[in-house]
Coordinates of C-alpha atoms in Angstrom, one line a residue:
X183 CA 4.7 -39.2 -2.1
X184 CA 6.7 -37.4 -5.0
X185 CA 10.2 -36.0 -3.6
X186 CA 12.4 -33.4 -5.2
X187 CA 15.8 -32.0 -4.8
X188 CA 16.2 -28.2 -5.8
X189 CA 19.6 -28.3 -6.8
X190 CA 21.6 -25.4 -9.1
X191 CA 23.5 -27.6 -11.6
X192 CA 20.8 -28.0 -13.9
X193 CA 22.6 -30.8 -16.1
X194 CA 20.7 -33.8 -17.2
X195 CA 20.8 -36.8 -15.3
X196 CA 22.6 -39.8 -17.1
X197 CA 21.1 -43.3 -16.9
X198 CA 23.1 -45.8 -19.4
X199 CA 21.2 -49.7 -19.0
X200 CA 23.1 -52.4 -21.0
X201 CA 22.2 -55.6 -21.4
X202 CA 24.8 -58.0 -22.2
X203 CA 24.9 -60.2 -25.7
X204 CA 21.6 -58.8 -26.8
X205 CA 20.9 -58.2 -30.4
X206 CA 18.7 -55.6 -31.4
X207 CA 15.8 -58.3 -33.5
X208 CA 14.6 -59.6 -30.1
X209 CA 13.2 -56.5 -29.2
X210 CA 9.2 -55.5 -30.2
X211 CA 11.0 -51.8 -30.8
X212 CA 13.0 -53.2 -33.7
X213 CA 10.4 -55.3 -35.4
X214 CA 10.0 -58.6 -32.9
X215 CA 6.8 -59.0 -33.0
X216 CA 7.1 -62.7 -31.2
X217 CA 8.9 -60.6 -28.4
X218 CA 7.0 -59.3 -25.0
X219 CA 9.2 -56.2 -24.1
X220 CA 6.9 -53.8 -22.9
X221 CA 9.3 -51.2 -21.0
X222 CA 12.3 -50.9 -23.2
X223 CA 9.5 -50.1 -25.8
X224 CA 7.8 -47.7 -23.7
X225 CA 11.2 -46.0 -24.0
X226 CA 11.6 -46.3 -27.7
X227 CA 8.3 -44.6 -28.3
X228 CA 8.5 -41.8 -25.9
X229 CA 12.3 -41.3 -27.7
X230 CA 14.6 -42.3 -30.4
X231 CA 15.2 -45.9 -31.9
X232 CA 18.6 -45.7 -34.1
X233 CA 17.8 -48.4 -36.5
X234 CA 21.5 -49.0 -37.5
X235 CA 23.3 -49.2 -33.8
X236 CA 26.8 -51.5 -33.9
X237 CA 29.1 -52.8 -31.8
X238 CA 32.6 -51.8 -33.4
X239 CA 34.2 -55.0 -31.7
X240 CA 31.3 -57.7 -30.8
X241 CA 32.8 -59.2 -27.9
X242 CA 32.4 -58.1 -24.1
X243 CA 35.8 -56.9 -23.0
X244 CA 36.7 -54.9 -26.3
X245 CA 33.1 -53.7 -26.9
X246 CA 33.1 -52.2 -23.2
X247 CA 36.7 -51.0 -23.3
X248 CA 35.5 -49.3 -26.5
X249 CA 32.2 -48.1 -24.7
X250 CA 34.3 -47.0 -21.3
X251 CA 37.1 -44.6 -23.6
X252 CA 35.4 -43.9 -27.0
X253 CA 38.6 -45.9 -28.4
X254 CA 39.3 -48.7 -30.4
X255 CA 41.9 -51.7 -29.4
X256 CA 44.6 -49.8 -31.0
X257 CA 44.3 -48.0 -27.8
X258 CA 42.8 -49.9 -25.2
X259 CA 44.5 -53.1 -26.4
X260 CA 41.7 -55.6 -26.1
X261 CA 41.0 -56.9 -29.1
X262 CA 39.4 -59.8 -28.3
X263 CA 38.7 -61.2 -24.3
X264 CA 41.8 -61.2 -22.6
X265 CA 42.1 -62.3 -19.2
X266 CA 44.8 -62.5 -16.7
X267 CA 47.4 -63.3 -16.7
X268 CA 48.3 -62.2 -20.3
X269 CA 45.9 -59.8 -20.3
X270 CA 47.0 -55.7 -20.0
X271 CA 45.4 -53.5 -18.0
X272 CA 43.5 -50.5 -19.1
X273 CA 45.8 -48.1 -18.8
X274 CA 45.1 -45.2 -16.5
X275 CA 46.2 -42.8 -19.1
X276 CA 43.2 -43.4 -21.2
X277 CA 40.3 -41.0 -20.1
X278 CA 36.7 -42.7 -19.4
X279 CA 33.0 -41.2 -19.5
X280 CA 32.8 -41.9 -15.5
X281 CA 36.0 -40.2 -15.1
X282 CA 35.2 -37.4 -16.8
X283 CA 31.8 -36.9 -15.8
X284 CA 33.0 -37.2 -12.0
X285 CA 35.3 -34.8 -12.8
X286 CA 32.6 -32.2 -13.8
X287 CA 30.7 -32.4 -10.6
X288 CA 28.5 -35.8 -11.5
X289 CA 27.9 -38.2 -9.0
X290 CA 29.2 -41.7 -10.6
X291 CA 27.9 -45.3 -10.2
X292 CA 28.4 -48.5 -11.4
X293 CA 26.1 -51.7 -11.0
X294 CA 26.4 -54.9 -12.3
X295 CA 29.1 -56.8 -15.3
X296 CA 31.7 -54.2 -15.8
X297 CA 34.2 -56.5 -17.2
X298 CA 36.8 -54.1 -16.6
X299 CA 40.9 -55.0 -16.3
X300 CA 42.0 -55.2 -13.3
X301 CA 38.3 -56.6 -11.9
X302 CA 37.9 -53.9 -9.4
X303 CA 39.3 -50.7 -11.0
X304 CA 36.6 -48.5 -11.0
X305 CA 37.8 -46.5 -13.8
X306 CA 36.0 -43.4 -12.5
X307 CA 33.0 -44.4 -10.9
X308 CA 32.3 -42.8 -7.2
X309 CA 30.1 -46.2 -6.2
X310 CA 31.0 -49.4 -7.2
X311 CA 28.5 -52.3 -7.1
X312 CA 30.0 -55.4 -9.2
X313 CA 28.6 -58.4 -10.7
X314 CA 30.7 -60.1 -12.8
X315 CA 30.4 -63.6 -14.7
X316 CA 33.1 -65.1 -13.1
X317 CA 35.1 -63.1 -10.1
X318 CA 38.4 -64.1 -9.0
X319 CA 36.9 -64.1 -5.4
X320 CA 34.0 -63.5 -3.5
X321 CA 35.3 -60.5 -1.9
X322 CA 36.0 -58.7 -5.3
X323 CA 31.8 -59.2 -6.4
X324 CA 28.9 -57.5 -4.4
X325 CA 26.7 -59.8 -5.8
X326 CA 28.5 -62.8 -4.3
X327 CA 28.5 -61.1 -1.3
X328 CA 24.6 -60.3 -0.8
X329 CA 23.9 -64.2 -2.0
X330 CA 26.2 -65.2 0.8
X331 CA 24.3 -62.6 3.1
X332 CA 21.2 -64.3 1.9
X333 CA 22.3 -67.6 2.8
X334 CA 22.7 -68.5 -0.6
X335 CA 26.9 -68.6 -0.6
X336 CA 26.7 -72.5 -0.9
X337 CA 25.8 -71.9 -5.0
X338 CA 28.8 -72.2 -7.2
X339 CA 26.7 -71.7 -10.2
X340 CA 25.0 -68.3 -9.1
X341 CA 24.8 -67.5 -12.8
X342 CA 23.8 -70.8 -14.4
X343 CA 26.1 -73.5 -15.0
X344 CA 28.9 -71.9 -17.6
X345 CA 31.2 -75.1 -18.0
X346 CA 29.5 -78.4 -19.2
X347 CA 26.0 -76.7 -19.9
X348 CA 26.7 -73.4 -21.2
X349 CA 24.4 -72.6 -23.8
X350 CA 22.2 -75.7 -23.3
X351 CA 18.6 -75.1 -22.0
X352 CA 19.1 -74.9 -18.1
X353 CA 17.0 -72.9 -15.0
X354 CA 18.5 -70.7 -12.6
X355 CA 19.4 -72.4 -9.0
X356 CA 18.6 -68.9 -7.2
X357 CA 14.9 -68.2 -6.3
X358 CA 13.5 -65.4 -8.6
X359 CA 14.1 -62.5 -5.8
X360 CA 17.9 -63.5 -5.3
X361 CA 18.4 -63.6 -9.4
X362 CA 21.2 -61.7 -10.5
X363 CA 18.7 -59.7 -12.9
X364 CA 16.8 -58.8 -9.8
X365 CA 19.8 -57.8 -8.1
X366 CA 20.8 -55.4 -10.8
X367 CA 17.7 -53.2 -10.5
X368 CA 17.1 -53.4 -7.0
X369 CA 20.9 -52.1 -6.2
X370 CA 20.3 -49.7 -8.7
X371 CA 16.8 -48.6 -7.3
X372 CA 18.6 -48.2 -3.7
X373 CA 21.0 -45.9 -5.5
X374 CA 18.6 -43.8 -7.0
X375 CA 16.9 -43.7 -3.6
X376 CA 19.8 -42.7 -1.7
X377 CA 21.0 -40.4 -4.5
X378 CA 17.6 -38.6 -5.2
X379 CA 19.4 -36.0 -7.4
X380 CA 21.2 -34.2 -5.2
X381 CA 23.5 -33.6 -7.9
X382 CA 23.7 -34.6 -11.3
X383 CA 24.4 -38.4 -11.7
X384 CA 25.6 -40.7 -13.7
X385 CA 23.9 -44.5 -13.3
X386 CA 25.5 -47.2 -15.7
X387 CA 23.2 -50.5 -14.6
X388 CA 24.4 -53.2 -16.3
X389 CA 23.1 -56.4 -16.9
X390 CA 24.5 -59.7 -17.5
X391 CA 21.3 -61.5 -19.0
X392 CA 20.9 -62.4 -21.9
X393 CA 24.5 -63.7 -22.0
X394 CA 24.6 -67.3 -21.7
X395 CA 24.0 -69.7 -19.5
X396 CA 20.0 -68.4 -20.2
X397 CA 19.3 -69.5 -16.4
X398 CA 16.1 -67.9 -16.7
X399 CA 13.7 -68.0 -13.2
X400 CA 10.9 -70.6 -13.3
X401 CA 8.4 -68.0 -13.4
X402 CA 9.6 -66.8 -16.8
X403 CA 11.0 -69.9 -18.4
X404 CA 7.7 -71.0 -20.5
X405 CA 6.9 -67.7 -22.0
X406 CA 8.0 -68.3 -25.4
X407 CA 7.5 -72.0 -25.4
X408 CA 6.8 -72.7 -29.2
X409 CA 6.4 -69.4 -30.1
X410 CA 10.2 -68.2 -31.5
X411 CA 11.1 -68.4 -35.2
X412 CA 13.4 -71.1 -36.5
X413 CA 17.2 -69.9 -36.9
X414 CA 18.5 -68.6 -40.6
X415 CA 20.2 -71.3 -42.9
X416 CA 23.3 -70.2 -44.8
X417 CA 23.1 -70.6 -48.8
X418 CA 27.1 -70.4 -49.1
X419 CA 29.8 -71.3 -47.4
X420 CA 30.6 -69.4 -43.9
X421 CA 33.8 -68.1 -43.3
X422 CA 36.5 -70.1 -41.6
X423 CA 35.9 -68.1 -37.9
X424 CA 32.0 -68.8 -38.5
X425 CA 33.2 -72.6 -38.6
X426 CA 35.0 -72.3 -35.8
X427 CA 32.1 -71.0 -33.9
X428 CA 29.9 -73.8 -34.7
X429 CA 31.1 -76.3 -32.1
X430 CA 30.2 -73.2 -28.7
X431 CA 26.3 -74.2 -29.1
X432 CA 27.1 -77.7 -28.1
X433 CA 23.8 -78.7 -28.1
X434 CA 22.2 -82.1 -28.5
X435 CA 19.3 -82.0 -31.4
X436 CA 17.2 -79.3 -33.1
X437 CA 14.5 -79.6 -30.1
X438 CA 17.5 -78.3 -27.5
X439 CA 18.0 -75.4 -30.0
X440 CA 15.2 -74.3 -30.2
X441 CA 14.6 -74.5 -26.3
X442 CA 17.5 -72.3 -26.3
X443 CA 16.7 -69.6 -28.2
X444 CA 12.7 -69.7 -26.2
X445 CA 15.4 -69.2 -22.9
X446 CA 16.9 -66.4 -24.5
X447 CA 14.1 -64.6 -25.2
X448 CA 12.6 -65.5 -21.4
X449 CA 16.0 -63.9 -20.3
X450 CA 15.3 -60.9 -22.5
X451 CA 12.1 -60.0 -21.1
X452 CA 13.3 -60.5 -17.7
X453 CA 15.6 -57.9 -18.1
X454 CA 12.9 -55.7 -19.7
X455 CA 10.4 -56.0 -16.5
X456 CA 13.7 -54.9 -14.3
X457 CA 14.2 -51.7 -16.8
X458 CA 10.5 -51.0 -15.8
X459 CA 10.9 -50.9 -12.1
X460 CA 13.8 -48.7 -12.4
X461 CA 12.0 -46.2 -14.6
X462 CA 9.3 -46.8 -12.1
X463 CA 11.7 -45.5 -9.4
X464 CA 12.2 -42.3 -11.9
X465 CA 8.9 -41.4 -11.9
X466 CA 8.6 -41.5 -8.2
X467 CA 11.5 -39.7 -7.4
X468 CA 10.2 -37.2 -9.9
X469 CA 13.5 -37.7 -12.0
X470 CA 12.0 -39.1 -15.1
X471 CA 12.1 -36.2 -17.7
X472 CA 15.2 -34.9 -16.3
X473 CA 17.5 -37.9 -17.0
X474 CA 19.0 -39.1 -20.3
X475 CA 18.4 -42.6 -20.6
X476 CA 20.3 -44.6 -23.0
X477 CA 19.4 -48.4 -23.4
X478 CA 22.0 -50.3 -25.3
X479 CA 23.8 -53.6 -25.5
X480 CA 28.1 -54.5 -26.2
X481 CA 27.2 -56.6 -28.9
X482 CA 24.5 -59.6 -29.9
X483 CA 24.3 -63.3 -30.3
X484 CA 24.1 -65.3 -33.3
X485 CA 21.7 -67.8 -31.4
X486 CA 21.6 -70.7 -33.9
X487 CA 21.4 -68.4 -36.8
X488 CA 23.7 -69.6 -39.3
X489 CA 24.5 -72.8 -37.5
X490 CA 26.8 -70.5 -35.3
X491 CA 27.1 -69.3 -31.6
X492 CA 27.8 -66.6 -29.6
X493 CA 29.7 -63.4 -30.9
X494 CA 32.9 -63.0 -32.5
X495 CA 31.2 -62.9 -36.0
X496 CA 30.8 -59.9 -38.0
X497 CA 27.2 -60.8 -38.9
X498 CA 24.5 -58.7 -38.0
X499 CA 22.9 -60.8 -35.5
X500 CA 26.4 -60.6 -33.7
X501 CA 27.3 -57.0 -34.4
X502 CA 24.1 -55.0 -34.3
X503 CA 22.6 -53.9 -31.1
X504 CA 19.9 -51.9 -29.9
X505 CA 20.6 -48.2 -29.1
X506 CA 17.2 -46.4 -27.9
X507 CA 17.4 -42.9 -26.2
X508 CA 14.9 -40.8 -24.2
X509 CA 15.4 -37.4 -23.0
X510 CA 12.5 -34.9 -23.9
X511 CA 14.9 -31.9 -23.9
X512 CA 16.4 -32.7 -27.1
X513 CA 14.2 -36.1 -28.5
X514 CA 10.8 -36.4 -29.5
X515 CA 8.5 -39.3 -29.2
X516 CA 8.5 -41.6 -31.4
X517 CA 11.9 -41.0 -33.9
X518 CA 13.4 -42.8 -35.8
X519 CA 17.0 -42.7 -36.8
X520 CA 18.5 -44.8 -40.0
X521 CA 22.0 -43.8 -39.5
X522 CA 24.8 -45.6 -38.6
X523 CA 25.7 -45.1 -34.5
X524 CA 27.9 -47.4 -32.4
X525 CA 29.1 -47.7 -28.7
X526 CA 32.3 -45.2 -29.5
X527 CA 29.3 -42.2 -29.8
X528 CA 28.5 -42.8 -26.2
X529 CA 31.5 -41.2 -24.7
X530 CA 31.3 -38.0 -26.5
X531 CA 27.2 -38.1 -26.6
X532 CA 27.7 -37.9 -22.8
X533 CA 30.2 -35.5 -22.5
X534 CA 28.1 -33.2 -24.7
X535 CA 24.8 -33.2 -22.7
X536 CA 26.9 -32.7 -19.3
X537 CA 29.0 -29.7 -21.1
X538 CA 32.1 -31.7 -20.1
X539 CA 35.1 -31.3 -22.5
X540 CA 37.6 -34.2 -23.7
X541 CA 40.5 -33.9 -21.5
X542 CA 43.2 -35.6 -24.1
X543 CA 43.9 -35.5 -28.1
X544 CA 43.5 -39.0 -28.9
X545 CA 41.5 -39.4 -32.3
X546 CA 38.6 -40.4 -31.1
X547 CA 36.1 -42.7 -33.6
X548 CA 32.8 -41.3 -31.9
X549 CA 30.9 -38.0 -32.2
X550 CA 27.8 -37.1 -30.1
X551 CA 24.5 -38.0 -31.6
X552 CA 23.9 -34.3 -31.0
X553 CA 26.8 -33.7 -32.6
X554 CA 28.0 -31.2 -35.9
X555 CA 28.2 -33.8 -38.5
X556 CA 31.8 -34.6 -38.8
X557 CA 31.6 -38.1 -38.2
X558 CA 30.4 -39.7 -41.7
X559 CA 27.2 -41.5 -40.8
X560 CA 26.8 -43.3 -44.4
X561 CA 29.2 -45.8 -43.2
X562 CA 29.7 -48.3 -40.4
X563 CA 33.4 -50.0 -39.1
X564 CA 33.7 -52.8 -36.6
X565 CA 36.8 -55.3 -36.3
X566 CA 38.1 -58.0 -34.5
X567 CA 41.0 -60.1 -33.3
X568 CA 44.8 -59.6 -34.2
X569 CA 47.0 -61.4 -36.8
X570 CA 45.6 -63.8 -39.5
X571 CA 42.2 -64.6 -37.4
X572 CA 41.7 -60.8 -37.6
X573 CA 38.7 -59.6 -39.3
X574 CA 37.5 -55.9 -40.4
X575 CA 34.1 -54.9 -41.8
X576 CA 32.5 -52.0 -43.6
X577 CA 28.9 -51.6 -44.2
X578 CA 26.9 -48.7 -46.2
X579 CA 23.2 -48.5 -46.5
X580 CA 22.9 -51.8 -48.8
X581 CA 25.6 -53.7 -48.5
X582 CA 28.0 -54.8 -46.1
X583 CA 31.8 -56.1 -46.7
X584 CA 34.3 -58.1 -44.5
X585 CA 37.8 -58.8 -45.0
X586 CA 39.4 -61.5 -43.1
X587 CA 42.9 -61.4 -43.2
X588 CA 43.4 -65.2 -43.4
X589 CA 40.1 -66.0 -44.8
X590 CA 38.2 -64.9 -47.9
X591 CA 36.4 -62.1 -48.5
X592 CA 32.7 -61.5 -47.9
X593 CA 29.9 -59.5 -49.2
X594 CA 26.0 -59.2 -48.1
X595 CA 23.3 -57.3 -49.8
X596 CA 21.7 -56.0 -46.4
X597 CA 18.4 -55.1 -48.0
X598 CA 17.8 -58.1 -50.4
X599 CA 19.0 -60.5 -47.9
X600 CA 18.9 -59.0 -44.0
X601 CA 19.9 -62.4 -42.3
X602 CA 22.9 -62.7 -44.6
X603 CA 22.5 -66.0 -45.7
X604 CA 24.3 -65.7 -49.1
X605 CA 27.9 -64.2 -49.5
X606 CA 28.0 -62.6 -53.3
X607 CA 31.4 -63.1 -53.4
X608 CA 31.6 -66.6 -53.3
X609 CA 33.3 -68.2 -56.1
X610 CA 34.3 -64.7 -56.9
X611 CA 31.3 -63.2 -57.5
X612 CA 29.5 -61.8 -60.6
X613 CA 31.5 -58.3 -61.9
X614 CA 28.6 -56.3 -60.7
X615 CA 29.4 -57.1 -56.8
X616 CA 33.1 -57.4 -57.4
X617 CA 33.0 -53.7 -57.9
X618 CA 30.6 -53.4 -55.1
X619 CA 33.4 -55.3 -53.3
X620 CA 36.2 -53.5 -54.4
X621 CA 34.4 -50.2 -53.7
X622 CA 33.6 -50.8 -50.0
X623 CA 37.4 -52.8 -49.6
X624 CA 38.7 -49.4 -50.6
X625 CA 37.2 -47.6 -48.4
X626 CA 37.4 -49.9 -45.6
X627 CA 41.4 -49.7 -45.9
X628 CA 41.3 -46.3 -45.2
X629 CA 39.5 -47.1 -42.1
X630 CA 41.3 -50.1 -41.1
X631 CA 44.5 -47.5 -41.5
X632 CA 43.3 -44.9 -39.2
X633 CA 41.3 -46.9 -36.2
X634 CA 42.6 -50.7 -36.4
X635 CA 45.5 -52.4 -35.1
X636 CA 48.5 -50.9 -36.0
X637 CA 50.7 -52.9 -39.1
X638 CA 47.5 -54.0 -41.0
X639 CA 47.8 -51.9 -43.7
X640 CA 51.1 -51.8 -45.4
X641 CA 51.6 -49.8 -48.7
X642 CA 48.2 -48.8 -49.0
X643 CA 46.8 -52.7 -48.4
X644 CA 45.8 -54.9 -46.3
X645 CA 49.0 -57.0 -45.5
X646 CA 49.6 -60.6 -46.7
X647 CA 49.0 -63.0 -43.7
X648 CA 48.6 -67.0 -43.6
X649 CA 45.7 -68.6 -43.6
X650 CA 43.8 -69.1 -40.4
X651 CA 43.6 -72.4 -39.5
X652 CA 40.2 -73.0 -37.0
X653 CA 40.5 -74.7 -33.7
X654 CA 37.3 -75.8 -32.5
X655 CA 36.8 -75.5 -28.5
X656 CA 33.8 -75.9 -26.3
X657 CA 33.0 -73.7 -23.1
X658 CA 34.8 -74.7 -20.1
X659 CA 34.3 -71.9 -17.4
X660 CA 34.4 -73.3 -13.9
X661 CA 33.6 -70.9 -11.1
X662 CA 37.3 -69.2 -10.7
X663 CA 36.3 -68.1 -6.9
X664 CA 36.3 -71.2 -5.3
X665 CA 40.2 -71.1 -5.9
X666 CA 40.3 -68.7 -3.6
X667 CA 38.3 -69.6 -1.0
X668 CA 40.9 -70.2 1.8
X669 CA 39.0 -69.9 5.1
X670 CA 38.3 -73.4 6.8
X671 CA 35.6 -75.0 6.0
X672 CA 34.5 -72.7 2.9
X673 CA 34.9 -74.9 -0.2
X674 CA 33.3 -77.9 2.1
X675 CA 30.1 -75.7 2.3
X676 CA 29.7 -75.3 -1.4
X677 CA 27.1 -77.7 -3.1
X678 CA 28.6 -80.3 -5.1
X679 CA 29.0 -79.1 -8.9
X680 CA 27.6 -82.2 -10.5
X681 CA 24.5 -81.9 -8.1
X682 CA 23.9 -78.4 -9.2
X683 CA 24.3 -80.0 -13.2
X684 CA 21.2 -82.2 -12.3
X685 CA 19.2 -79.1 -10.3
X686 CA 19.9 -77.1 -13.4
X687 CA 18.4 -79.4 -16.2
X688 CA 15.7 -81.0 -14.5
X689 CA 13.1 -78.8 -15.7
X690 CA 14.3 -78.8 -19.1
X691 CA 14.3 -82.5 -20.5
X692 CA 15.8 -81.4 -24.2
X693 CA 19.4 -80.7 -22.3
X694 CA 20.9 -84.3 -22.9
X695 CA 25.0 -83.9 -21.3
X696 CA 25.1 -87.6 -22.7
X697 CA 24.8 -86.3 -26.1
X698 CA 27.1 -82.9 -26.1
X699 CA 30.4 -82.8 -24.7
X700 CA 29.5 -82.3 -21.1
X701 CA 31.8 -85.9 -20.2
X702 CA 34.8 -84.8 -22.0
X703 CA 34.7 -81.3 -20.2
X704 CA 34.2 -82.7 -16.9
X705 CA 36.9 -85.1 -17.3
X706 CA 39.4 -82.7 -18.2
X707 CA 38.3 -80.8 -15.4
X708 CA 39.7 -83.3 -13.0
X709 CA 36.4 -85.4 -12.0
X710 CA 36.9 -88.9 -11.5
X711 CA 35.0 -91.4 -14.5
X712 CA 33.3 -93.3 -12.3
X713 CA 31.6 -89.5 -10.6
X714 CA 30.9 -88.5 -14.6
X715 CA 29.4 -91.6 -15.5
X716 CA 26.8 -92.0 -12.8
X717 CA 26.0 -88.4 -13.5
X718 CA 25.2 -89.2 -16.9
X719 CA 23.0 -91.9 -15.4
X720 CA 21.2 -90.0 -13.3
X721 CA 20.6 -87.3 -16.1
X722 CA 18.8 -89.9 -17.9
X723 CA 16.6 -91.2 -14.9
X724 CA 15.6 -87.5 -14.3
X725 CA 14.6 -87.3 -17.7
X726 CA 17.7 -85.5 -19.5
X727 CA 18.6 -88.4 -21.9

């Protein structure tokens, strides 16, 4: 039975759906014939696909702070993932889109991963149901509280084993009905059922997947076995930051690498299934056509392409994101838009359709996708980090130019070489390619001077900085909520972390912790050598050797 509220305020509802670390070329609507993403593809078929959408800073917190405020790290100060105690809070002086929409009469709700600093600052949301990767406490995380209520408060690796198995093939330690991606959809559906369009709403539904660990539920884990293309291989040397990123995979061999890619794809399809459930609820409530739906991601995932992993890098696998917009009032079915858009365009777009004014005088780099065309969409700018580690990038229709303050320049022909395997400025480049690089370099200086961190441009040119020295490292993210458990017996009730390592990989024979840095990571965490050695033997005995 359908139910519809007769309300006077006819402004559209807004549903923002984000997946974390989802590169655009792992969706069917972006040409991935090997992927099964029918529900996101259906949104694309009924709406508009922006074919060249980018994350302006391809790492979680900077991208999300940019999405939230419409501003770059010059203003919000998150040039990379920065965590307490050294991390600054997001300034309360910066307007955010949920705050502006709430002030203008919208009912605002956030479900899932937000990555705000401070952790529980709602930043303008009337309703806030957090599910973070590494919450500081159980009380700070709605999903952790839910798991405890369901009898699974003992599980430490509730989003997969994040330390010694971070990107290695593994399975979820939870039943499918309690998986984090399922919970985000369930809680979003519950909000829609409770709200029912009484007044226009903004709902931000934010999945952690396919961010690692790629802990797919058993029911989805074999979906792409043997079906994915091999990683792209570079033809010229990579930048120093890319060399640093090569250690982040920490995989045993090529079979483990390919299996990791398969599980990433499975996590994408599992999120797609949850998107379908949310869309079905909108249809059931007769709210589907009254709701602007935007599906996007904060950044991509290198996934072994060019021998690199995770994000941080200027390459499209890291920077390029999906941007699918459905809103029948302004968008026709099946539209494809080749112009550049990015996450900075989200705030002005939402304010535009809600008829809300931006309440400050900041120089916003974005513009509503329904706007007047003041933003020059022939070019796309992105940035990352500070000091000698900093890079900035500018793309036009054909070429991408990357300037690294502590490294060599890079230029890619995005038409002839979309996987960016060959740096056309390697060794200096031909006169023709040098001229292309110089042209984009001059324009990039203008973008960096206007939007980048202050101090980068001096006397009309990039500031000279020392050459960057790479620092190889491995992810060692143990669950921080455990440190906050203070009631008697709480820690003793938890599963043994080493047991969780074994349980996570027992159905994934390509995971071989003895052939990675798992032993070193566990020893540095304070586990006794005898216990770690015993874990390695137990892993071999169960087929992970």
